[in-house]
CSV table of C-alpha atoms in Angstrom, one decimal:
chain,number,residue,atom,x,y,z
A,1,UNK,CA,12.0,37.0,-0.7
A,2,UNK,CA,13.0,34.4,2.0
A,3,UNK,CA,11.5,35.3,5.7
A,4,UNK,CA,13.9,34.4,8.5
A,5,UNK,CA,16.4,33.0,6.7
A,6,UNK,CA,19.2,31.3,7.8
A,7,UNK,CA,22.5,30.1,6.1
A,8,UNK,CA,23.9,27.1,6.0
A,9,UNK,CA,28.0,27.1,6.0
A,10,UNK,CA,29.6,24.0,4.9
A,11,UNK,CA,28.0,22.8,2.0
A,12,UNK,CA,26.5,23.2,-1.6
A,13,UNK,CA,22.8,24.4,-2.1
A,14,UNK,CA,20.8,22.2,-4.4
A,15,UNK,CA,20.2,23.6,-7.4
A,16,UNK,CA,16.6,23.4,-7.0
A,17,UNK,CA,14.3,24.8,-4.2
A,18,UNK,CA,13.0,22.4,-1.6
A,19,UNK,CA,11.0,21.8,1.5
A,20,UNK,CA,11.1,19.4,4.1
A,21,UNK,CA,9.2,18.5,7.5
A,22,UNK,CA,12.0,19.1,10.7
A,23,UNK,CA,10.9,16.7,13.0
A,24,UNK,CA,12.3,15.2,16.2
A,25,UNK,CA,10.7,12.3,15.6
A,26,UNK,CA,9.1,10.5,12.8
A,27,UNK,CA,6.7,7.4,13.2
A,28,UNK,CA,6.1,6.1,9.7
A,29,UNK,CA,4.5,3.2,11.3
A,30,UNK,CA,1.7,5.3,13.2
A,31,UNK,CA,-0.3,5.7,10.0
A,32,UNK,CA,-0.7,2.2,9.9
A,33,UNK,CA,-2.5,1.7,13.5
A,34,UNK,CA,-3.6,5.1,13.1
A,35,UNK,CA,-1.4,7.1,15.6
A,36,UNK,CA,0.2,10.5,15.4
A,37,UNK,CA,3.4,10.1,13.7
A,38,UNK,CA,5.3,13.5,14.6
A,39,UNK,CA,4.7,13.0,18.4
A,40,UNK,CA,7.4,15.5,19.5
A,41,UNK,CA,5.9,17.9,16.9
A,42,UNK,CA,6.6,19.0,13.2
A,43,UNK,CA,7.9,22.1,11.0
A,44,UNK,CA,7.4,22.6,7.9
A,45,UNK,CA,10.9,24.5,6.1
A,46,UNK,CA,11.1,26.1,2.5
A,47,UNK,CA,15.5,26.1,1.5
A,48,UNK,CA,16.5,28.1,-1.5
A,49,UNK,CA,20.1,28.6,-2.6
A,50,UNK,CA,21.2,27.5,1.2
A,51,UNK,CA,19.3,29.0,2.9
A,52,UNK,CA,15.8,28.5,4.6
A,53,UNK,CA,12.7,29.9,6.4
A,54,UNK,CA,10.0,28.4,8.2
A,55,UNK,CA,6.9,27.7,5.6
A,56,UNK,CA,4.2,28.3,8.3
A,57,UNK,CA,5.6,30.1,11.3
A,58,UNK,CA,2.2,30.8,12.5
A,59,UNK,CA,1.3,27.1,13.1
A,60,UNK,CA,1.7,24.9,15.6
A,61,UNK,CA,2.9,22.1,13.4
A,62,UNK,CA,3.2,21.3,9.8
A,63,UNK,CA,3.8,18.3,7.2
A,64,UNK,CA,2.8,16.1,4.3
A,65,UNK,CA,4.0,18.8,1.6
A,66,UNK,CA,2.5,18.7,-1.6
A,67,UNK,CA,3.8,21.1,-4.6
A,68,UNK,CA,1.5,22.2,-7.2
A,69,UNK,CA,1.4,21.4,-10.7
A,70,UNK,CA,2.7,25.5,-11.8
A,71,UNK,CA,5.0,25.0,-8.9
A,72,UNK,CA,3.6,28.3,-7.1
A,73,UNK,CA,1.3,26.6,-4.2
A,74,UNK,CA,1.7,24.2,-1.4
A,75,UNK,CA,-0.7,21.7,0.3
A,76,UNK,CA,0.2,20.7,3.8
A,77,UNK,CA,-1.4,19.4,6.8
A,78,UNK,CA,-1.1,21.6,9.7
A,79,UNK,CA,-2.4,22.3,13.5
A,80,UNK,CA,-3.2,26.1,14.1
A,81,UNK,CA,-2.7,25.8,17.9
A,82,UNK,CA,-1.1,22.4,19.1
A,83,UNK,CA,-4.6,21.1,20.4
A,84,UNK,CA,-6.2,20.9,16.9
A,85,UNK,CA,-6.6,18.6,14.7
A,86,UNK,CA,-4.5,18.0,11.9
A,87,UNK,CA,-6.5,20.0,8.6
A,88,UNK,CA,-5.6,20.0,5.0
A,89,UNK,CA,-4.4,24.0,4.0
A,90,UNK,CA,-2.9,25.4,1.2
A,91,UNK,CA,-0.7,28.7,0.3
A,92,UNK,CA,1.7,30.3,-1.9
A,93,UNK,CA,5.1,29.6,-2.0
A,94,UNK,CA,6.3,33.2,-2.1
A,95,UNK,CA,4.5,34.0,1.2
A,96,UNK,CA,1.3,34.8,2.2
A,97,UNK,CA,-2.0,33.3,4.0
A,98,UNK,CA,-2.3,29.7,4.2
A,99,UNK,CA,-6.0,29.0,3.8
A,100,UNK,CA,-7.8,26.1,5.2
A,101,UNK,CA,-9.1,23.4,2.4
A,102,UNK,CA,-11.1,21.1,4.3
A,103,UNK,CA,-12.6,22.0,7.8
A,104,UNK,CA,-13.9,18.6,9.4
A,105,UNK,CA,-14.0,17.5,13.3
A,106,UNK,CA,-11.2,14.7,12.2
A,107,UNK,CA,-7.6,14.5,11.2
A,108,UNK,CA,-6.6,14.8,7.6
A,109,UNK,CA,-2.8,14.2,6.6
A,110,UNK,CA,-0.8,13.6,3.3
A,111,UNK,CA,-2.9,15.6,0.6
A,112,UNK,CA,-2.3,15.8,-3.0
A,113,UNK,CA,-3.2,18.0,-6.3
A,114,UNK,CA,-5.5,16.0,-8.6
A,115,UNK,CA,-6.4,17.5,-11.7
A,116,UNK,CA,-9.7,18.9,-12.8
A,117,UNK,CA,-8.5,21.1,-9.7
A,118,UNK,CA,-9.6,18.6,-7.1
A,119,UNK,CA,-7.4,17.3,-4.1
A,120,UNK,CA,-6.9,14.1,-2.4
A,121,UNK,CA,-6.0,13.8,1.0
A,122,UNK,CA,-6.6,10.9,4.3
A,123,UNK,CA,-9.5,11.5,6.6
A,124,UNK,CA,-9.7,9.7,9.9
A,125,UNK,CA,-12.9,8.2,10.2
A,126,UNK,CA,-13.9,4.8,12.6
A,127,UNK,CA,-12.9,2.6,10.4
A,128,UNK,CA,-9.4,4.0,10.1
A,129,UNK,CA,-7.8,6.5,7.3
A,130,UNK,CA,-9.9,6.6,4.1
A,131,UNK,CA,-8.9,8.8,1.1
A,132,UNK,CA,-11.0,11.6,0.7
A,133,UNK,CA,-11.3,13.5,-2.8
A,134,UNK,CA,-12.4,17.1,-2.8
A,135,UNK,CA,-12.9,20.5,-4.8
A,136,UNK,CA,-10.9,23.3,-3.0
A,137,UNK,CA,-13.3,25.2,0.3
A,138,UNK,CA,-14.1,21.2,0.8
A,139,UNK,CA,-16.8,21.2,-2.1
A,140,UNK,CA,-18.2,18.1,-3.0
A,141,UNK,CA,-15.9,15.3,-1.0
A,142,UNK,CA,-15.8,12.1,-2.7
A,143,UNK,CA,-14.9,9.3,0.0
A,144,UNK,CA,-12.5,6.6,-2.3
A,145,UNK,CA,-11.9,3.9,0.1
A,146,UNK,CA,-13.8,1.7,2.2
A,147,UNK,CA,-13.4,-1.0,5.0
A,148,UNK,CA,-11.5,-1.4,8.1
A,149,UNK,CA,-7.3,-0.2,8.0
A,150,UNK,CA,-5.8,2.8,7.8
A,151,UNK,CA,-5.0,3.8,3.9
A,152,UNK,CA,-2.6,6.8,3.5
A,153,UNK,CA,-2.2,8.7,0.1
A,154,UNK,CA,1.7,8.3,-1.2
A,155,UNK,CA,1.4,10.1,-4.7
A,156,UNK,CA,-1.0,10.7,-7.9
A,157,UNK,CA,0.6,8.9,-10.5
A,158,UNK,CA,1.2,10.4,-14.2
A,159,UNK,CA,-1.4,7.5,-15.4
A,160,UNK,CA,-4.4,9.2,-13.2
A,161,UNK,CA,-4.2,6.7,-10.3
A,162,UNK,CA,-3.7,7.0,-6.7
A,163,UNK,CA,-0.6,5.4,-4.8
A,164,UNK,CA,-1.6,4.8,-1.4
A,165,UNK,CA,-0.1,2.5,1.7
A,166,UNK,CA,-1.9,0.4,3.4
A,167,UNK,CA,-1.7,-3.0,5.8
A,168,UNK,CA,-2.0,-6.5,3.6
A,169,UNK,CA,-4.6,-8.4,5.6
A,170,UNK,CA,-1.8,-11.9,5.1
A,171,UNK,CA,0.8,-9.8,7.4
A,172,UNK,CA,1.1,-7.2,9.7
A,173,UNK,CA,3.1,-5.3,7.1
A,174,UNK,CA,2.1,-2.5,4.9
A,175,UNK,CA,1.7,-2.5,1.3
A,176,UNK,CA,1.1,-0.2,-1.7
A,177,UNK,CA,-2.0,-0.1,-3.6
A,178,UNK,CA,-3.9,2.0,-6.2
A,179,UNK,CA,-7.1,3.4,-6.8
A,180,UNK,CA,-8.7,5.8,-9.8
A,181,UNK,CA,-9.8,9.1,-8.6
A,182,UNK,CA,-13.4,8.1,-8.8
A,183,UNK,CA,-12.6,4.9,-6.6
A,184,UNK,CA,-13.0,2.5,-8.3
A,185,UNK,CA,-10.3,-0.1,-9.6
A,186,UNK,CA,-8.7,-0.5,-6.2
A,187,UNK,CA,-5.8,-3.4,-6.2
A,188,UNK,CA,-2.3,-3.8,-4.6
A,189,UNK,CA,0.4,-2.3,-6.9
A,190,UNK,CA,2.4,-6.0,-7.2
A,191,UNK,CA,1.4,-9.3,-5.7
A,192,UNK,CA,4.8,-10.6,-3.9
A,193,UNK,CA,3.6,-9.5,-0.7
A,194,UNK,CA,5.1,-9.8,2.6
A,195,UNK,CA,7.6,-7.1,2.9
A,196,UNK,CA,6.5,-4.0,4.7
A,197,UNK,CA,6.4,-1.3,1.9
A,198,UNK,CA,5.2,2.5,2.2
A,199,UNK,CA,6.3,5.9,0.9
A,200,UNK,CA,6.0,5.3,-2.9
A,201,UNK,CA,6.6,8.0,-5.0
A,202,UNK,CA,7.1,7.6,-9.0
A,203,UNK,CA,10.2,8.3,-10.4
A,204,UNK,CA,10.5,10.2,-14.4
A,205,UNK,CA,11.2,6.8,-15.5
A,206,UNK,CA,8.2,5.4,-14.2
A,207,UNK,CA,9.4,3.4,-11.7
A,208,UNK,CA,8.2,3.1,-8.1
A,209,UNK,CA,10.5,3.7,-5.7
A,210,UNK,CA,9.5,3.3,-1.6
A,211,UNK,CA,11.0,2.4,1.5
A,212,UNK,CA,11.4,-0.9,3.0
A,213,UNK,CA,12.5,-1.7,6.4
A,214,UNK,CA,15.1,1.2,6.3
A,215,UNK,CA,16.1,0.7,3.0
A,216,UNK,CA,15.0,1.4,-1.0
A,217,UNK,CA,13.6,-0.6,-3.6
A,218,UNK,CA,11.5,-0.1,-6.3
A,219,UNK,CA,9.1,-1.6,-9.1
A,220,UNK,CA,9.4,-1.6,-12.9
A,221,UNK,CA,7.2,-2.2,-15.5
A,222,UNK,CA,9.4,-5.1,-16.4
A,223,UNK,CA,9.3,-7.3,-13.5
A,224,UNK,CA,6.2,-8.5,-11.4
A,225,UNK,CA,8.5,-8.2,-8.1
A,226,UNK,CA,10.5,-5.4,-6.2
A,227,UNK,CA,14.1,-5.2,-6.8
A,228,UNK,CA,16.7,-3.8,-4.5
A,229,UNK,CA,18.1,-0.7,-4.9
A,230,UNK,CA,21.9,-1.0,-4.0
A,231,UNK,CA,22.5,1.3,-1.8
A,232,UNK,CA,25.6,2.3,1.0
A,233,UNK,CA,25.0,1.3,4.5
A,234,UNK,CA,23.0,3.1,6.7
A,235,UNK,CA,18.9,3.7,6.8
A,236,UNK,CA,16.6,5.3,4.5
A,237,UNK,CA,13.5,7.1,5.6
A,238,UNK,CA,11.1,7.4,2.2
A,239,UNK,CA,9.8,9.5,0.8
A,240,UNK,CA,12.6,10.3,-2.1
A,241,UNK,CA,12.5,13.6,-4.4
A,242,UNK,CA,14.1,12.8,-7.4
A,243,UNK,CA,16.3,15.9,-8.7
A,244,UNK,CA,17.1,14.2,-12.2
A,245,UNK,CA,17.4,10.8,-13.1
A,246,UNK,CA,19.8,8.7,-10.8
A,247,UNK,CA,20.1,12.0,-8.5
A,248,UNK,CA,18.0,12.2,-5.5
A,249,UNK,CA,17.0,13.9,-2.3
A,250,UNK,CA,16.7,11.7,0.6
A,251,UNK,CA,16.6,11.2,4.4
A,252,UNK,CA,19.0,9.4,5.5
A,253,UNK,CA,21.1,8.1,8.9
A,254,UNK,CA,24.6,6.7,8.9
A,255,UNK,CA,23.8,4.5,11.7
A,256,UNK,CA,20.6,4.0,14.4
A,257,UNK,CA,22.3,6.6,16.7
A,258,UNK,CA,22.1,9.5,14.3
A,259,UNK,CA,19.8,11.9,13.5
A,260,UNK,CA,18.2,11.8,10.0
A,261,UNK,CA,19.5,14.1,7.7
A,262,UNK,CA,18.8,15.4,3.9
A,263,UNK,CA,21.1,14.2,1.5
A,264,UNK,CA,21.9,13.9,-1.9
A,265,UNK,CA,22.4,11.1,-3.3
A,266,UNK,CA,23.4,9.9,-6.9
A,267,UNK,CA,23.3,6.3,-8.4
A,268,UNK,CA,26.3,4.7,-7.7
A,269,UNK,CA,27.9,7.2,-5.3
A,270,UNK,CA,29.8,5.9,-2.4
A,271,UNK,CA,28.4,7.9,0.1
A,272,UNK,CA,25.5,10.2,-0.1
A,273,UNK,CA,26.0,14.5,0.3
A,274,UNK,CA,24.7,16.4,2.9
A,275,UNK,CA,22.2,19.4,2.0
A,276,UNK,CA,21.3,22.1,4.1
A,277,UNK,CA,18.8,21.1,6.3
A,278,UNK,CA,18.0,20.6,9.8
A,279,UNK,CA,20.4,18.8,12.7
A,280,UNK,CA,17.4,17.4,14.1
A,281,UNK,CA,15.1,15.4,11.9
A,282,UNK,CA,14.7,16.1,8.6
A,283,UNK,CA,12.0,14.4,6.9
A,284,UNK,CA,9.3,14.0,3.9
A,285,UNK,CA,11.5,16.0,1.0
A,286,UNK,CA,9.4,17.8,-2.1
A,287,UNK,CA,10.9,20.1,-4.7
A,288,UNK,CA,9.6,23.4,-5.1
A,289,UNK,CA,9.5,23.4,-9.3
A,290,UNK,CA,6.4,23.2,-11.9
A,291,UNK,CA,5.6,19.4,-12.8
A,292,UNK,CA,3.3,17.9,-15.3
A,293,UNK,CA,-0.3,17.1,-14.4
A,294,UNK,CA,-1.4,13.8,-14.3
A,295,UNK,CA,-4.0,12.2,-16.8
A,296,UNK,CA,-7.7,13.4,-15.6
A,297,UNK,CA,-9.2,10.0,-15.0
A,298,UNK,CA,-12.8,9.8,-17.1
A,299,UNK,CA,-15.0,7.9,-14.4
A,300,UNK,CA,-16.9,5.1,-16.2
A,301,UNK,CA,-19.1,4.5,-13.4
A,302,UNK,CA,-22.5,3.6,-14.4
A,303,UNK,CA,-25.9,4.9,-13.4
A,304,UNK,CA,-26.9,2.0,-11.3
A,305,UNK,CA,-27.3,0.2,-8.3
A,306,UNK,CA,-24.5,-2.0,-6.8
A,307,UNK,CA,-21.0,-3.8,-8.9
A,308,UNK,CA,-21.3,-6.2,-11.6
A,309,UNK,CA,-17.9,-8.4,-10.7
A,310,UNK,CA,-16.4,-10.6,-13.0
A,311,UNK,CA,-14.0,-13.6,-12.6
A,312,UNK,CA,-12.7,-15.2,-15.7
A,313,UNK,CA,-11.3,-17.8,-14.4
A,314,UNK,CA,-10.7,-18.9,-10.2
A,315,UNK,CA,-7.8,-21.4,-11.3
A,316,UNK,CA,-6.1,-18.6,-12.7
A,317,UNK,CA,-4.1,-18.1,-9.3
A,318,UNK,CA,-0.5,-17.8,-7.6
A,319,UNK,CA,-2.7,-20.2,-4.5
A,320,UNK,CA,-2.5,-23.6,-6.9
A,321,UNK,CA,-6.0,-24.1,-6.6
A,322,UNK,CA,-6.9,-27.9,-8.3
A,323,UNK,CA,-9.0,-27.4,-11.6
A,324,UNK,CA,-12.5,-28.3,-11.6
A,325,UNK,CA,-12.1,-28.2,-7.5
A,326,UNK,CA,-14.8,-25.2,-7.2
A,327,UNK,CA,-18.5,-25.2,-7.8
A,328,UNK,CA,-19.6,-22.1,-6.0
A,329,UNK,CA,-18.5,-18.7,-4.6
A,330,UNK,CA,-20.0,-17.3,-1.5
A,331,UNK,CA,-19.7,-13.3,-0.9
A,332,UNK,CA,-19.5,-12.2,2.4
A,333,UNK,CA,-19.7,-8.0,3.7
A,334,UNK,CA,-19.5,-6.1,6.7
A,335,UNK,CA,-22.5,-4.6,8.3
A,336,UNK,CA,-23.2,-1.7,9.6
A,337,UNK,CA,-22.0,-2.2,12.9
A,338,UNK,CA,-18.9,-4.2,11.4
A,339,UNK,CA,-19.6,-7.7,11.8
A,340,UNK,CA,-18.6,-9.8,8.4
A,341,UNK,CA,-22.6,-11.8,7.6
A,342,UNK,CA,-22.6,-14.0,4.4
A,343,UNK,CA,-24.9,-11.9,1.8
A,344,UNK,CA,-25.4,-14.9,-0.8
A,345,UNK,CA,-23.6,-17.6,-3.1
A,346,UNK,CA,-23.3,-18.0,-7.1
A,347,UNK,CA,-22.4,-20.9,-9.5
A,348,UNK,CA,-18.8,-21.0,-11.0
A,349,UNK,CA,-18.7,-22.4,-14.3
A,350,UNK,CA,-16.4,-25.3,-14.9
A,351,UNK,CA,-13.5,-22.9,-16.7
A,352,UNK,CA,-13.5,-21.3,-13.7
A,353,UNK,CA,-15.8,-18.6,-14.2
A,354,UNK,CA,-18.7,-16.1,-12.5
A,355,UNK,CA,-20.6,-13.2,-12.4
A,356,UNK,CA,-22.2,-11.3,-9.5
A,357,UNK,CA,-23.5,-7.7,-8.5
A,358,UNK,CA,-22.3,-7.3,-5.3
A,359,UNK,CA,-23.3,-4.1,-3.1
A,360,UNK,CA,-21.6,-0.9,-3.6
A,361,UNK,CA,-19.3,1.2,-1.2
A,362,UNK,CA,-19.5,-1.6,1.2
A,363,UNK,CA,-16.4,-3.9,2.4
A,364,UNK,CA,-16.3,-8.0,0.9
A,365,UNK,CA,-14.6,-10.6,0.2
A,366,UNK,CA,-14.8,-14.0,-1.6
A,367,UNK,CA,-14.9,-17.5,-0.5
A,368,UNK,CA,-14.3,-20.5,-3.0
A,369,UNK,CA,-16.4,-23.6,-2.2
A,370,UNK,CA,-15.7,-27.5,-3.7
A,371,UNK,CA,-18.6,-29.6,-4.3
A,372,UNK,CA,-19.1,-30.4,-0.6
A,373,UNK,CA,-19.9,-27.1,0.5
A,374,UNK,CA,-16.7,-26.4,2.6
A,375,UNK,CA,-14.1,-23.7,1.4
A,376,UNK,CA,-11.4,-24.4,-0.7
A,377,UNK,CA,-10.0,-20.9,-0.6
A,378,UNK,CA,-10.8,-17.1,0.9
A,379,UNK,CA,-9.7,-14.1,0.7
A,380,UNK,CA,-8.1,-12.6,4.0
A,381,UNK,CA,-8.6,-9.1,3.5
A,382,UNK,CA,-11.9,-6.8,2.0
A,383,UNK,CA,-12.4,-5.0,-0.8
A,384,UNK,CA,-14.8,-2.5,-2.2
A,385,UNK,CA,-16.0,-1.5,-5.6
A,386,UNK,CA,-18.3,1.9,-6.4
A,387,UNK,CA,-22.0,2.0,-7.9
A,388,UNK,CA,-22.1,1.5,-11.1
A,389,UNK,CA,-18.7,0.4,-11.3
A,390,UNK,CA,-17.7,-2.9,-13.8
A,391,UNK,CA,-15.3,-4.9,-12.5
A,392,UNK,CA,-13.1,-8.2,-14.6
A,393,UNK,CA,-10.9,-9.8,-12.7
A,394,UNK,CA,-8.1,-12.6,-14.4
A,395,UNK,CA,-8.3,-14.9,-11.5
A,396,UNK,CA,-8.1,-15.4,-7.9
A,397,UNK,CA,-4.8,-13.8,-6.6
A,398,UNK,CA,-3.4,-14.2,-10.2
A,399,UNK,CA,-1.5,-10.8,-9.9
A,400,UNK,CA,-2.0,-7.7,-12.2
A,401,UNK,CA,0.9,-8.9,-14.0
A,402,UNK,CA,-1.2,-11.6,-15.4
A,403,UNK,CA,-3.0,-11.3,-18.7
A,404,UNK,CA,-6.4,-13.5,-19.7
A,405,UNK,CA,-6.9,-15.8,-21.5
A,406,UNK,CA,-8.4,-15.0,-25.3
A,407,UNK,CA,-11.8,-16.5,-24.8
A,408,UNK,CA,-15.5,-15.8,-23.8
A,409,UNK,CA,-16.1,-17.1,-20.5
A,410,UNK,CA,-18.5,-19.8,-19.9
A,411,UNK,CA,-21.0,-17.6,-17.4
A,412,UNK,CA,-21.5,-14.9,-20.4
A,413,UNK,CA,-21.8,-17.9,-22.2
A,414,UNK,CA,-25.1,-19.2,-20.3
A,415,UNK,CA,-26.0,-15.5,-18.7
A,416,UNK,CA,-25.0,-12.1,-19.3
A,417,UNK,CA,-26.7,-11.3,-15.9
A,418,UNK,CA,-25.4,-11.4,-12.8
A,419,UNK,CA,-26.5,-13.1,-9.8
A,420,UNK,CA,-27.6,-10.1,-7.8
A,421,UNK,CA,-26.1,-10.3,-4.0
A,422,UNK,CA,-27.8,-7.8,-1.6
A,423,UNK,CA,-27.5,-7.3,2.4
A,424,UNK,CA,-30.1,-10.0,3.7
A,425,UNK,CA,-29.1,-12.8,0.9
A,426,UNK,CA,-29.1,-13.0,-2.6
A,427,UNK,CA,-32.4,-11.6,-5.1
């Protein structure tokens, strides 16, 4: 039974249920320097067969809706009384009392069902938004991410993975990026970066579709760059629910001057449909039907101190770096009180390769050095990998596109032990 409802005159219902955040405003760009991004607050609706009711009518404000794998519960973020913090709750979707997930002195936003009925969701910290995973009554959180930047969920994809956005150190633009639900395995989604990119969401196909710069585009599995999703004129606010294939629910504008609106839209179709929704700001679509569960991740995370990082080969690289140009890597990480101090160096073999255990949990990066000492090439940004975890990477920048080479590399050749880095210099 729908509470409050309302009809909507003028237009077809959907034939699925929905909800969507009404908004005034909607900051996608807050996230990314951690700010509030419904400043003029948020409400959460549930439509049916034209007509709607308020999800939460209780709460002060409401987003990030999240649909559960049976299709009967919802995760949202939400503020009880408008000074609170935003919290991670969940409810039924035929009514009844929202209870709170995850009770913490900080904001969490966009949460997610994993399976092995565990959720993820982004928890401000100092640093900026990490993702958080956690058991349901906030048992047993799992912190994922690591390093300064704000890093905000976007979906679980089919494969297990984590979509999430967050800003590419080379720009001051956002980027997509995955992570397993253990942590580990963190990279960018594709490696033509530049373009600010947020609000992925995976499509039946596969696909990746997310918002750029007011418009759509999306990733394949058989290119290693975005393409352009033509589109008719106006702006796009991601993220899209996909009804069927070529057939989706979006936010859309006609021009700068206009309130967003939902709309349908199908491939190829002149100009998009308007669905009942909201005049005001309607934001953040989800269907309200049963979906499949994503893979359940096995963690391979060993029992053991710090990462064992592999590089097959540092010429292997979209940077052009000259062959036999690099003798050594140094490894640098952030301490404690965020200052970035060089924790030791390693050979690299002449094809390119080398092998180091590098602290867990802990933000670095890697510098290439030529024979002289002085850097030949460094990584902007940090990364992180978890305890225990074993990491191979093709090359320097090479893209996770590219495949290795077939052959041993020279450092397992001489050692199959790594050159053990530690806060304070290398052991």
């Amino acid at each position: 039974m729908l509470l409050q409802a309302g009809g909507v005159q003028g237009v077809a219902p959907l034939p699925v249920s929905f909800l969507y955040t009404e908004a005034p405003r909607y900051d996608a760009t807050a996230a990314l320097k951690g700010g509030e991004r419904f400043p003029s607050g948020a409400a959460l609706e549930l439509v049916s067969g034209g007509r709607k009711r308020a999800l939460a009518p209780g709460f002060a404000a409401s987003a990030d809706a999240s649909v559960s794998f049976d299709g009967q519960r919802v995760l949202f973020a939400g503020k009880q009384q408008p000074g609170d913090r935003w919290q991670i709750w969940e409810m039924p979707l035929n009514g009844g009392t929202a209870r709170r997930i995850v009770s913490e002195n900080q904001d969490g936003i966009a949460p997610f069902y994993l399976p092995g009925d565990r959720l993820v969701y982004s928890r401000r910290s100092q640093e900026g938004f990490q993702l958080v995973s956690v058991a349901p009554g906030g048992v047993a959180p799992l912190q994922l991410t690591y390093g300064p930047g704000n890093r905000v969920a976007c979906d679980v994809l089919r494969d297990g993975r984590i979509l999430f956005e967050a800003p590419h150190p080379a720009s001051a633009a956002r980027d997509l990026y995955t992570v397993y639900s253990d942590g580990s395995g963190v990279g960018t989604y594709r490696c033509d970066h530049g373009r600010d990119r947020h609000a992925g969401r995976e499509l039946l196909s596969g696909d990746i579709l997310f918002e750029t710069a007011g418009r759509l585009a999306r990733f394949t599995s058989s290119r290693a760059i975005q393409l352009e999703v033509s589109l008719p004129m106006g702006e796009f606010a991601g993220p899209v629910a996909e009804i069927a294939p070529g057939d989706w629910l979006v936010s859309y504008r006609a021009n700068g001057a206009a309130p967003y609106g939902l709309y349908r839209w199908r491939t190829g179709q002149v100009s998009p449909e308007p669905v009942p929704a909201a005049a005001n700001g309607a934001f953040q679509p989800v269907l309200v039907r049963a979906h499949a569960a994503p893979k359940r991740h096995p963690s391979g995370l060993g029992d053991r101190d710090g990462a064992n990082l592999l590089c097959l080969n540092v010429y292997s690289s979209k940077l052009r770096i000259p062959e036999g140009s690099v003798t050594a890597v140094r490894v640098w990480a952030l301490d404690d009180r965020g200052a970035a101090v060089e924790i030791g160096q390693a050979p690299v073999e002449k094809d390119g390769s080398f092998f180091v255990q590098a602290p867990s949990e802990r933000p670095i990066r890697f510098e290439l050095l030529d024979r002289t000492g002085k850097s030949a090439e460094a990584e902007k940004g940090w990364f992180w990998a978890r305890r225990g975890e074993q990491r191979v990477c093709v090359g320097c920048h090479a893209g996770p596109e590219r495949a290795p080479e077939n052959a041993v590399p020279e450092v397992l050749r001489r050692t199959t032990e790594p050159v053990r880095l530690k806060m304070g210099g290398a052991k």
